[in-house]
Amino acid sequence: MSDLTLYTNPMSRGRIARWMLEEVGQPYETVLLGYEDSMKAADYLAINPMGKVPAIVHEGRTVTECAAICAYLADAFPDAGLAPATDARADYYRWLFFAAGPLEQAVTSRTAGWTPTAEQQRMFGFGDYDRVVDALEGAVKAASDGWLAADHFTACDLYVGAHLTWGTGFGTIPKRDAFMAFVERVNARPAARRAAEIDDALVAGMKAAASA
């Protein structure tokens, strides 16, 4: 039994957590959950009362929310080099949580068909969609050595890259040149490919079982 467990569904944000786990390189177990059944069952609600995935349990400690999972794993397994030195984490925290807050809020609000008025923008952390996208594009263009927070790939790049991969793929984020170059760069990583292959195979298996 591993002391690290991922609770996920391959058609969810759990793909981000799996990618991070593959980058970490430590053994882990996977528990697959269904949206309408096991994700809402009492045993999983004891882990995450929100009834959502992903979640990880590491040595009895539970972490939910993708950005938190990425930050936690980077700290729990420092040998993987997925976080900058403690005194060099300003950009790391800034863009990791920019993606978790303003970016996701702006994208999901727009996708749901809601745009705040000029008066409402002061109430919401993301302000408006265009401002968020422009700010992120500026960060990606200015990224030193191609990475957002250090001279090497970190959990921040993974998390932002996952949002950009999903968003540009589904049309919720524009395919600007800087974004597409960043998407190509992060998804070329061996761990990203392994994680995608694992989850894609699980999706195929689920679809086959549903049609049987």
Short mmCIF file of C-alpha atoms in Angstrom, two decimals:
data_model
loop_
_atom_site.label_atom_id
_atom_site.label_comp_id
_atom_site.label_asym_id
_atom_site.label_seq_id
_atom_site.Cartn_x
_atom_site.Cartn_y
_atom_site.Cartn_z
CA MET A 1 0.00 0.00 0.00
CA SER A 2 1.30 3.44 -0.93
CA ASP A 3 1.14 6.29 1.56
CA LEU A 4 0.03 8.58 -1.30
CA THR A 5 -3.41 8.23 -2.89
CA LEU A 6 -5.07 10.19 -5.69
CA TYR A 7 -8.86 10.39 -5.81
CA THR A 8 -9.88 11.38 -9.31
CA ASN A 9 -11.91 11.00 -12.45
CA PRO A 10 -10.03 11.07 -15.77
CA MET A 11 -12.53 13.59 -17.16
CA SER A 12 -11.87 16.21 -14.50
CA ARG A 13 -9.30 18.58 -13.03
CA GLY A 14 -7.85 15.41 -11.54
CA ARG A 15 -5.71 15.26 -14.66
CA ILE A 16 -3.74 18.19 -13.26
CA ALA A 17 -3.09 16.35 -10.00
CA ARG A 18 -2.01 13.21 -11.85
CA TRP A 19 0.43 15.20 -13.97
CA MET A 20 1.90 16.69 -10.80
CA LEU A 21 2.21 13.22 -9.26
CA GLU A 22 3.98 11.95 -12.35
CA GLU A 23 6.40 14.89 -12.12
CA VAL A 24 7.07 14.09 -8.46
CA GLY A 25 7.94 10.52 -9.39
CA GLN A 26 6.77 8.88 -6.17
CA PRO A 27 4.55 5.76 -6.12
CA TYR A 28 0.88 6.48 -5.63
CA GLU A 29 -2.44 4.69 -5.74
CA THR A 30 -5.41 5.84 -7.77
CA VAL A 31 -9.04 5.67 -6.67
CA LEU A 32 -11.46 6.37 -9.51
CA LEU A 33 -14.74 8.04 -8.62
CA GLY A 34 -17.95 8.58 -10.56
CA TYR A 35 -19.70 11.92 -10.58
CA GLU A 36 -23.14 10.67 -9.63
CA ASP A 37 -22.29 7.83 -7.25
CA SER A 38 -18.96 7.30 -5.48
CA MET A 39 -18.01 10.99 -5.58
CA LYS A 40 -21.06 11.71 -3.44
CA ALA A 41 -20.76 8.64 -1.20
CA ALA A 42 -20.22 9.06 2.53
CA ASP A 43 -16.70 7.62 2.55
CA TYR A 44 -15.47 10.11 -0.02
CA LEU A 45 -17.39 13.02 1.49
CA ALA A 46 -15.39 12.34 4.65
CA ILE A 47 -12.30 13.15 2.57
CA ASN A 48 -13.76 16.06 0.62
CA PRO A 49 -17.14 17.36 1.82
CA MET A 50 -17.48 19.21 -1.51
CA GLY A 51 -17.92 15.87 -3.25
CA LYS A 52 -15.49 16.94 -5.99
CA VAL A 53 -12.17 15.71 -7.32
CA PRO A 54 -9.27 15.71 -7.18
CA ALA A 55 -8.08 15.06 -3.68
CA ILE A 56 -4.92 13.47 -2.42
CA VAL A 57 -4.19 11.78 0.88
CA HIS A 58 -0.54 11.66 1.88
CA GLU A 59 0.42 9.92 5.10
CA GLY A 60 -3.06 10.57 6.46
CA ARG A 61 -3.15 14.23 5.42
CA THR A 62 -5.79 15.35 2.94
CA VAL A 63 -5.28 18.07 0.36
CA THR A 64 -7.95 19.29 -2.07
CA GLU A 65 -7.94 22.02 -4.75
CA CYS A 66 -5.52 21.61 -7.63
CA ALA A 67 -3.29 24.58 -6.88
CA ALA A 68 -2.95 23.48 -3.27
CA ILE A 69 -2.18 19.91 -4.35
CA CYS A 70 0.55 21.16 -6.69
CA ALA A 71 2.09 23.42 -4.05
CA TYR A 72 1.88 20.71 -1.39
CA LEU A 73 3.51 18.02 -3.51
CA ALA A 74 6.30 20.38 -4.57
CA ASP A 75 7.08 20.99 -0.89
CA ALA A 76 6.54 17.41 0.27
CA PHE A 77 8.98 16.05 -2.32
CA PRO A 78 11.64 18.76 -2.74
CA ASP A 79 14.05 16.47 -4.58
CA ALA A 80 11.79 16.77 -7.64
CA GLY A 81 12.79 20.44 -7.89
CA LEU A 82 9.24 21.63 -8.58
CA ALA A 83 9.40 24.76 -6.42
CA PRO A 84 11.98 27.56 -6.36
CA ALA A 85 14.00 28.27 -3.25
CA THR A 86 11.87 29.72 -0.45
CA ASP A 87 13.32 33.19 -0.85
CA ALA A 88 12.65 33.17 -4.62
CA ARG A 89 8.97 32.30 -4.68
CA ALA A 90 7.33 35.64 -5.41
CA ASP A 91 6.51 34.87 -9.05
CA TYR A 92 5.83 31.23 -8.18
CA TYR A 93 3.07 32.07 -5.73
CA ARG A 94 1.83 35.00 -7.76
CA TRP A 95 1.08 33.11 -10.97
CA LEU A 96 0.13 29.82 -9.36
CA PHE A 97 -2.65 31.51 -7.44
CA PHE A 98 -3.47 33.95 -10.24
CA ALA A 99 -4.44 30.90 -12.29
CA ALA A 100 -6.36 29.38 -9.39
CA GLY A 101 -8.24 32.61 -8.67
CA PRO A 102 -8.71 35.30 -11.33
CA LEU A 103 -8.05 33.08 -14.35
CA GLU A 104 -10.44 30.30 -13.41
CA GLN A 105 -13.09 32.74 -12.21
CA ALA A 106 -12.89 34.80 -15.39
CA VAL A 107 -13.00 31.78 -17.70
CA THR A 108 -15.82 29.95 -15.92
CA SER A 109 -17.91 33.10 -15.60
CA ARG A 110 -17.56 33.84 -19.29
CA THR A 111 -18.28 30.22 -20.23
CA ALA A 112 -21.46 30.36 -18.14
CA GLY A 113 -22.51 33.44 -20.06
CA TRP A 114 -22.02 35.98 -17.29
CA THR A 115 -19.93 39.14 -17.55
CA PRO A 116 -19.72 41.62 -14.68
CA THR A 117 -20.74 45.19 -15.38
CA ALA A 118 -18.22 47.99 -14.96
CA GLU A 119 -19.67 48.67 -11.51
CA GLN A 120 -19.54 45.00 -10.50
CA GLN A 121 -15.92 44.50 -11.55
CA ARG A 122 -14.66 46.02 -8.30
CA MET A 123 -16.48 43.25 -6.40
CA PHE A 124 -14.73 40.38 -8.16
CA GLY A 125 -11.09 39.45 -7.92
CA PHE A 126 -10.74 38.91 -11.65
CA GLY A 127 -12.10 42.30 -12.70
CA ASP A 128 -12.93 41.30 -16.25
CA TYR A 129 -11.97 38.52 -18.66
CA ASP A 130 -9.90 40.59 -21.09
CA ARG A 131 -7.80 42.08 -18.30
CA VAL A 132 -7.03 38.61 -16.95
CA VAL A 133 -6.05 37.19 -20.33
CA ASP A 134 -3.86 40.18 -21.13
CA ALA A 135 -2.12 39.99 -17.74
CA LEU A 136 -1.37 36.30 -18.18
CA GLU A 137 -0.10 36.84 -21.70
CA GLY A 138 2.28 39.47 -20.38
CA ALA A 139 3.61 37.04 -17.78
CA VAL A 140 4.10 34.25 -20.29
CA LYS A 141 5.88 36.56 -22.74
CA ALA A 142 8.18 37.81 -19.99
CA ALA A 143 8.92 34.34 -18.63
CA SER A 144 12.64 33.94 -18.04
CA ASP A 145 14.11 30.95 -19.91
CA GLY A 146 10.58 30.02 -20.92
CA TRP A 147 9.35 29.44 -17.37
CA LEU A 148 7.19 31.64 -15.16
CA ALA A 149 8.88 31.48 -11.79
CA ALA A 150 12.44 30.17 -12.09
CA ASP A 151 15.10 29.16 -14.60
CA HIS A 152 13.50 25.72 -14.70
CA PHE A 153 10.05 24.12 -14.82
CA THR A 154 8.05 24.34 -11.56
CA ALA A 155 4.58 23.48 -10.28
CA CYS A 156 3.53 26.99 -11.29
CA ASP A 157 4.29 26.23 -14.94
CA LEU A 158 2.42 22.95 -14.66
CA TYR A 159 -0.71 24.53 -13.22
CA VAL A 160 -0.78 27.51 -15.56
CA GLY A 161 0.09 25.24 -18.47
CA ALA A 162 -2.80 22.91 -17.64
CA HIS A 163 -5.24 25.85 -17.68
CA LEU A 164 -3.86 27.08 -20.99
CA THR A 165 -3.93 23.60 -22.51
CA TRP A 166 -7.55 23.10 -21.53
CA GLY A 167 -8.64 26.65 -22.35
CA THR A 168 -7.03 26.95 -25.77
CA GLY A 169 -8.22 23.43 -26.61
CA PHE A 170 -11.85 24.15 -25.80
CA GLY A 171 -11.92 27.75 -26.96
CA THR A 172 -12.34 29.39 -23.56
CA ILE A 173 -8.90 31.05 -23.80
CA PRO A 174 -7.70 32.61 -27.07
CA LYS A 175 -4.94 30.86 -29.02
CA ARG A 176 -2.41 33.65 -28.74
CA ASP A 177 1.11 32.84 -29.91
CA ALA A 178 2.65 33.10 -26.45
CA PHE A 179 0.02 30.77 -24.99
CA MET A 180 0.40 28.14 -27.69
CA ALA A 181 4.19 28.13 -27.38
CA PHE A 182 3.87 27.67 -23.62
CA VAL A 183 1.34 24.85 -24.06
CA GLU A 184 3.67 23.07 -26.46
CA ARG A 185 6.60 23.48 -24.08
CA VAL A 186 4.91 22.12 -20.96
CA ASN A 187 3.15 19.26 -22.73
CA ALA A 188 6.42 18.05 -24.21
CA ARG A 189 7.52 16.96 -20.74
CA PRO A 190 7.69 13.17 -20.27
CA ALA A 191 5.59 13.34 -17.11
CA ALA A 192 2.87 15.27 -18.94
CA ARG A 193 2.77 12.63 -21.64
CA ARG A 194 2.66 9.76 -19.13
CA ALA A 195 -0.16 11.37 -17.20
CA ALA A 196 -2.17 12.02 -20.35
CA GLU A 197 -1.69 8.45 -21.55
CA ILE A 198 -2.90 7.07 -18.21
CA ASP A 199 -6.01 9.23 -18.09
CA ASP A 200 -6.79 8.86 -21.79
CA ALA A 201 -6.69 5.07 -21.39
CA LEU A 202 -9.05 5.31 -18.40
CA VAL A 203 -11.46 7.48 -20.40
CA ALA A 204 -11.43 4.97 -23.25
CA GLY A 205 -12.12 2.15 -20.81
CA MET A 206 -15.02 4.03 -19.24
CA LYS A 207 -16.55 4.73 -22.65
CA ALA A 208 -16.17 1.11 -23.70
CA ALA A 209 -17.82 -0.08 -20.51
CA ALA A 210 -20.69 2.36 -20.95
CA SER A 211 -21.37 1.19 -24.49
CA ALA A 212 -21.09 -2.54 -23.70
#
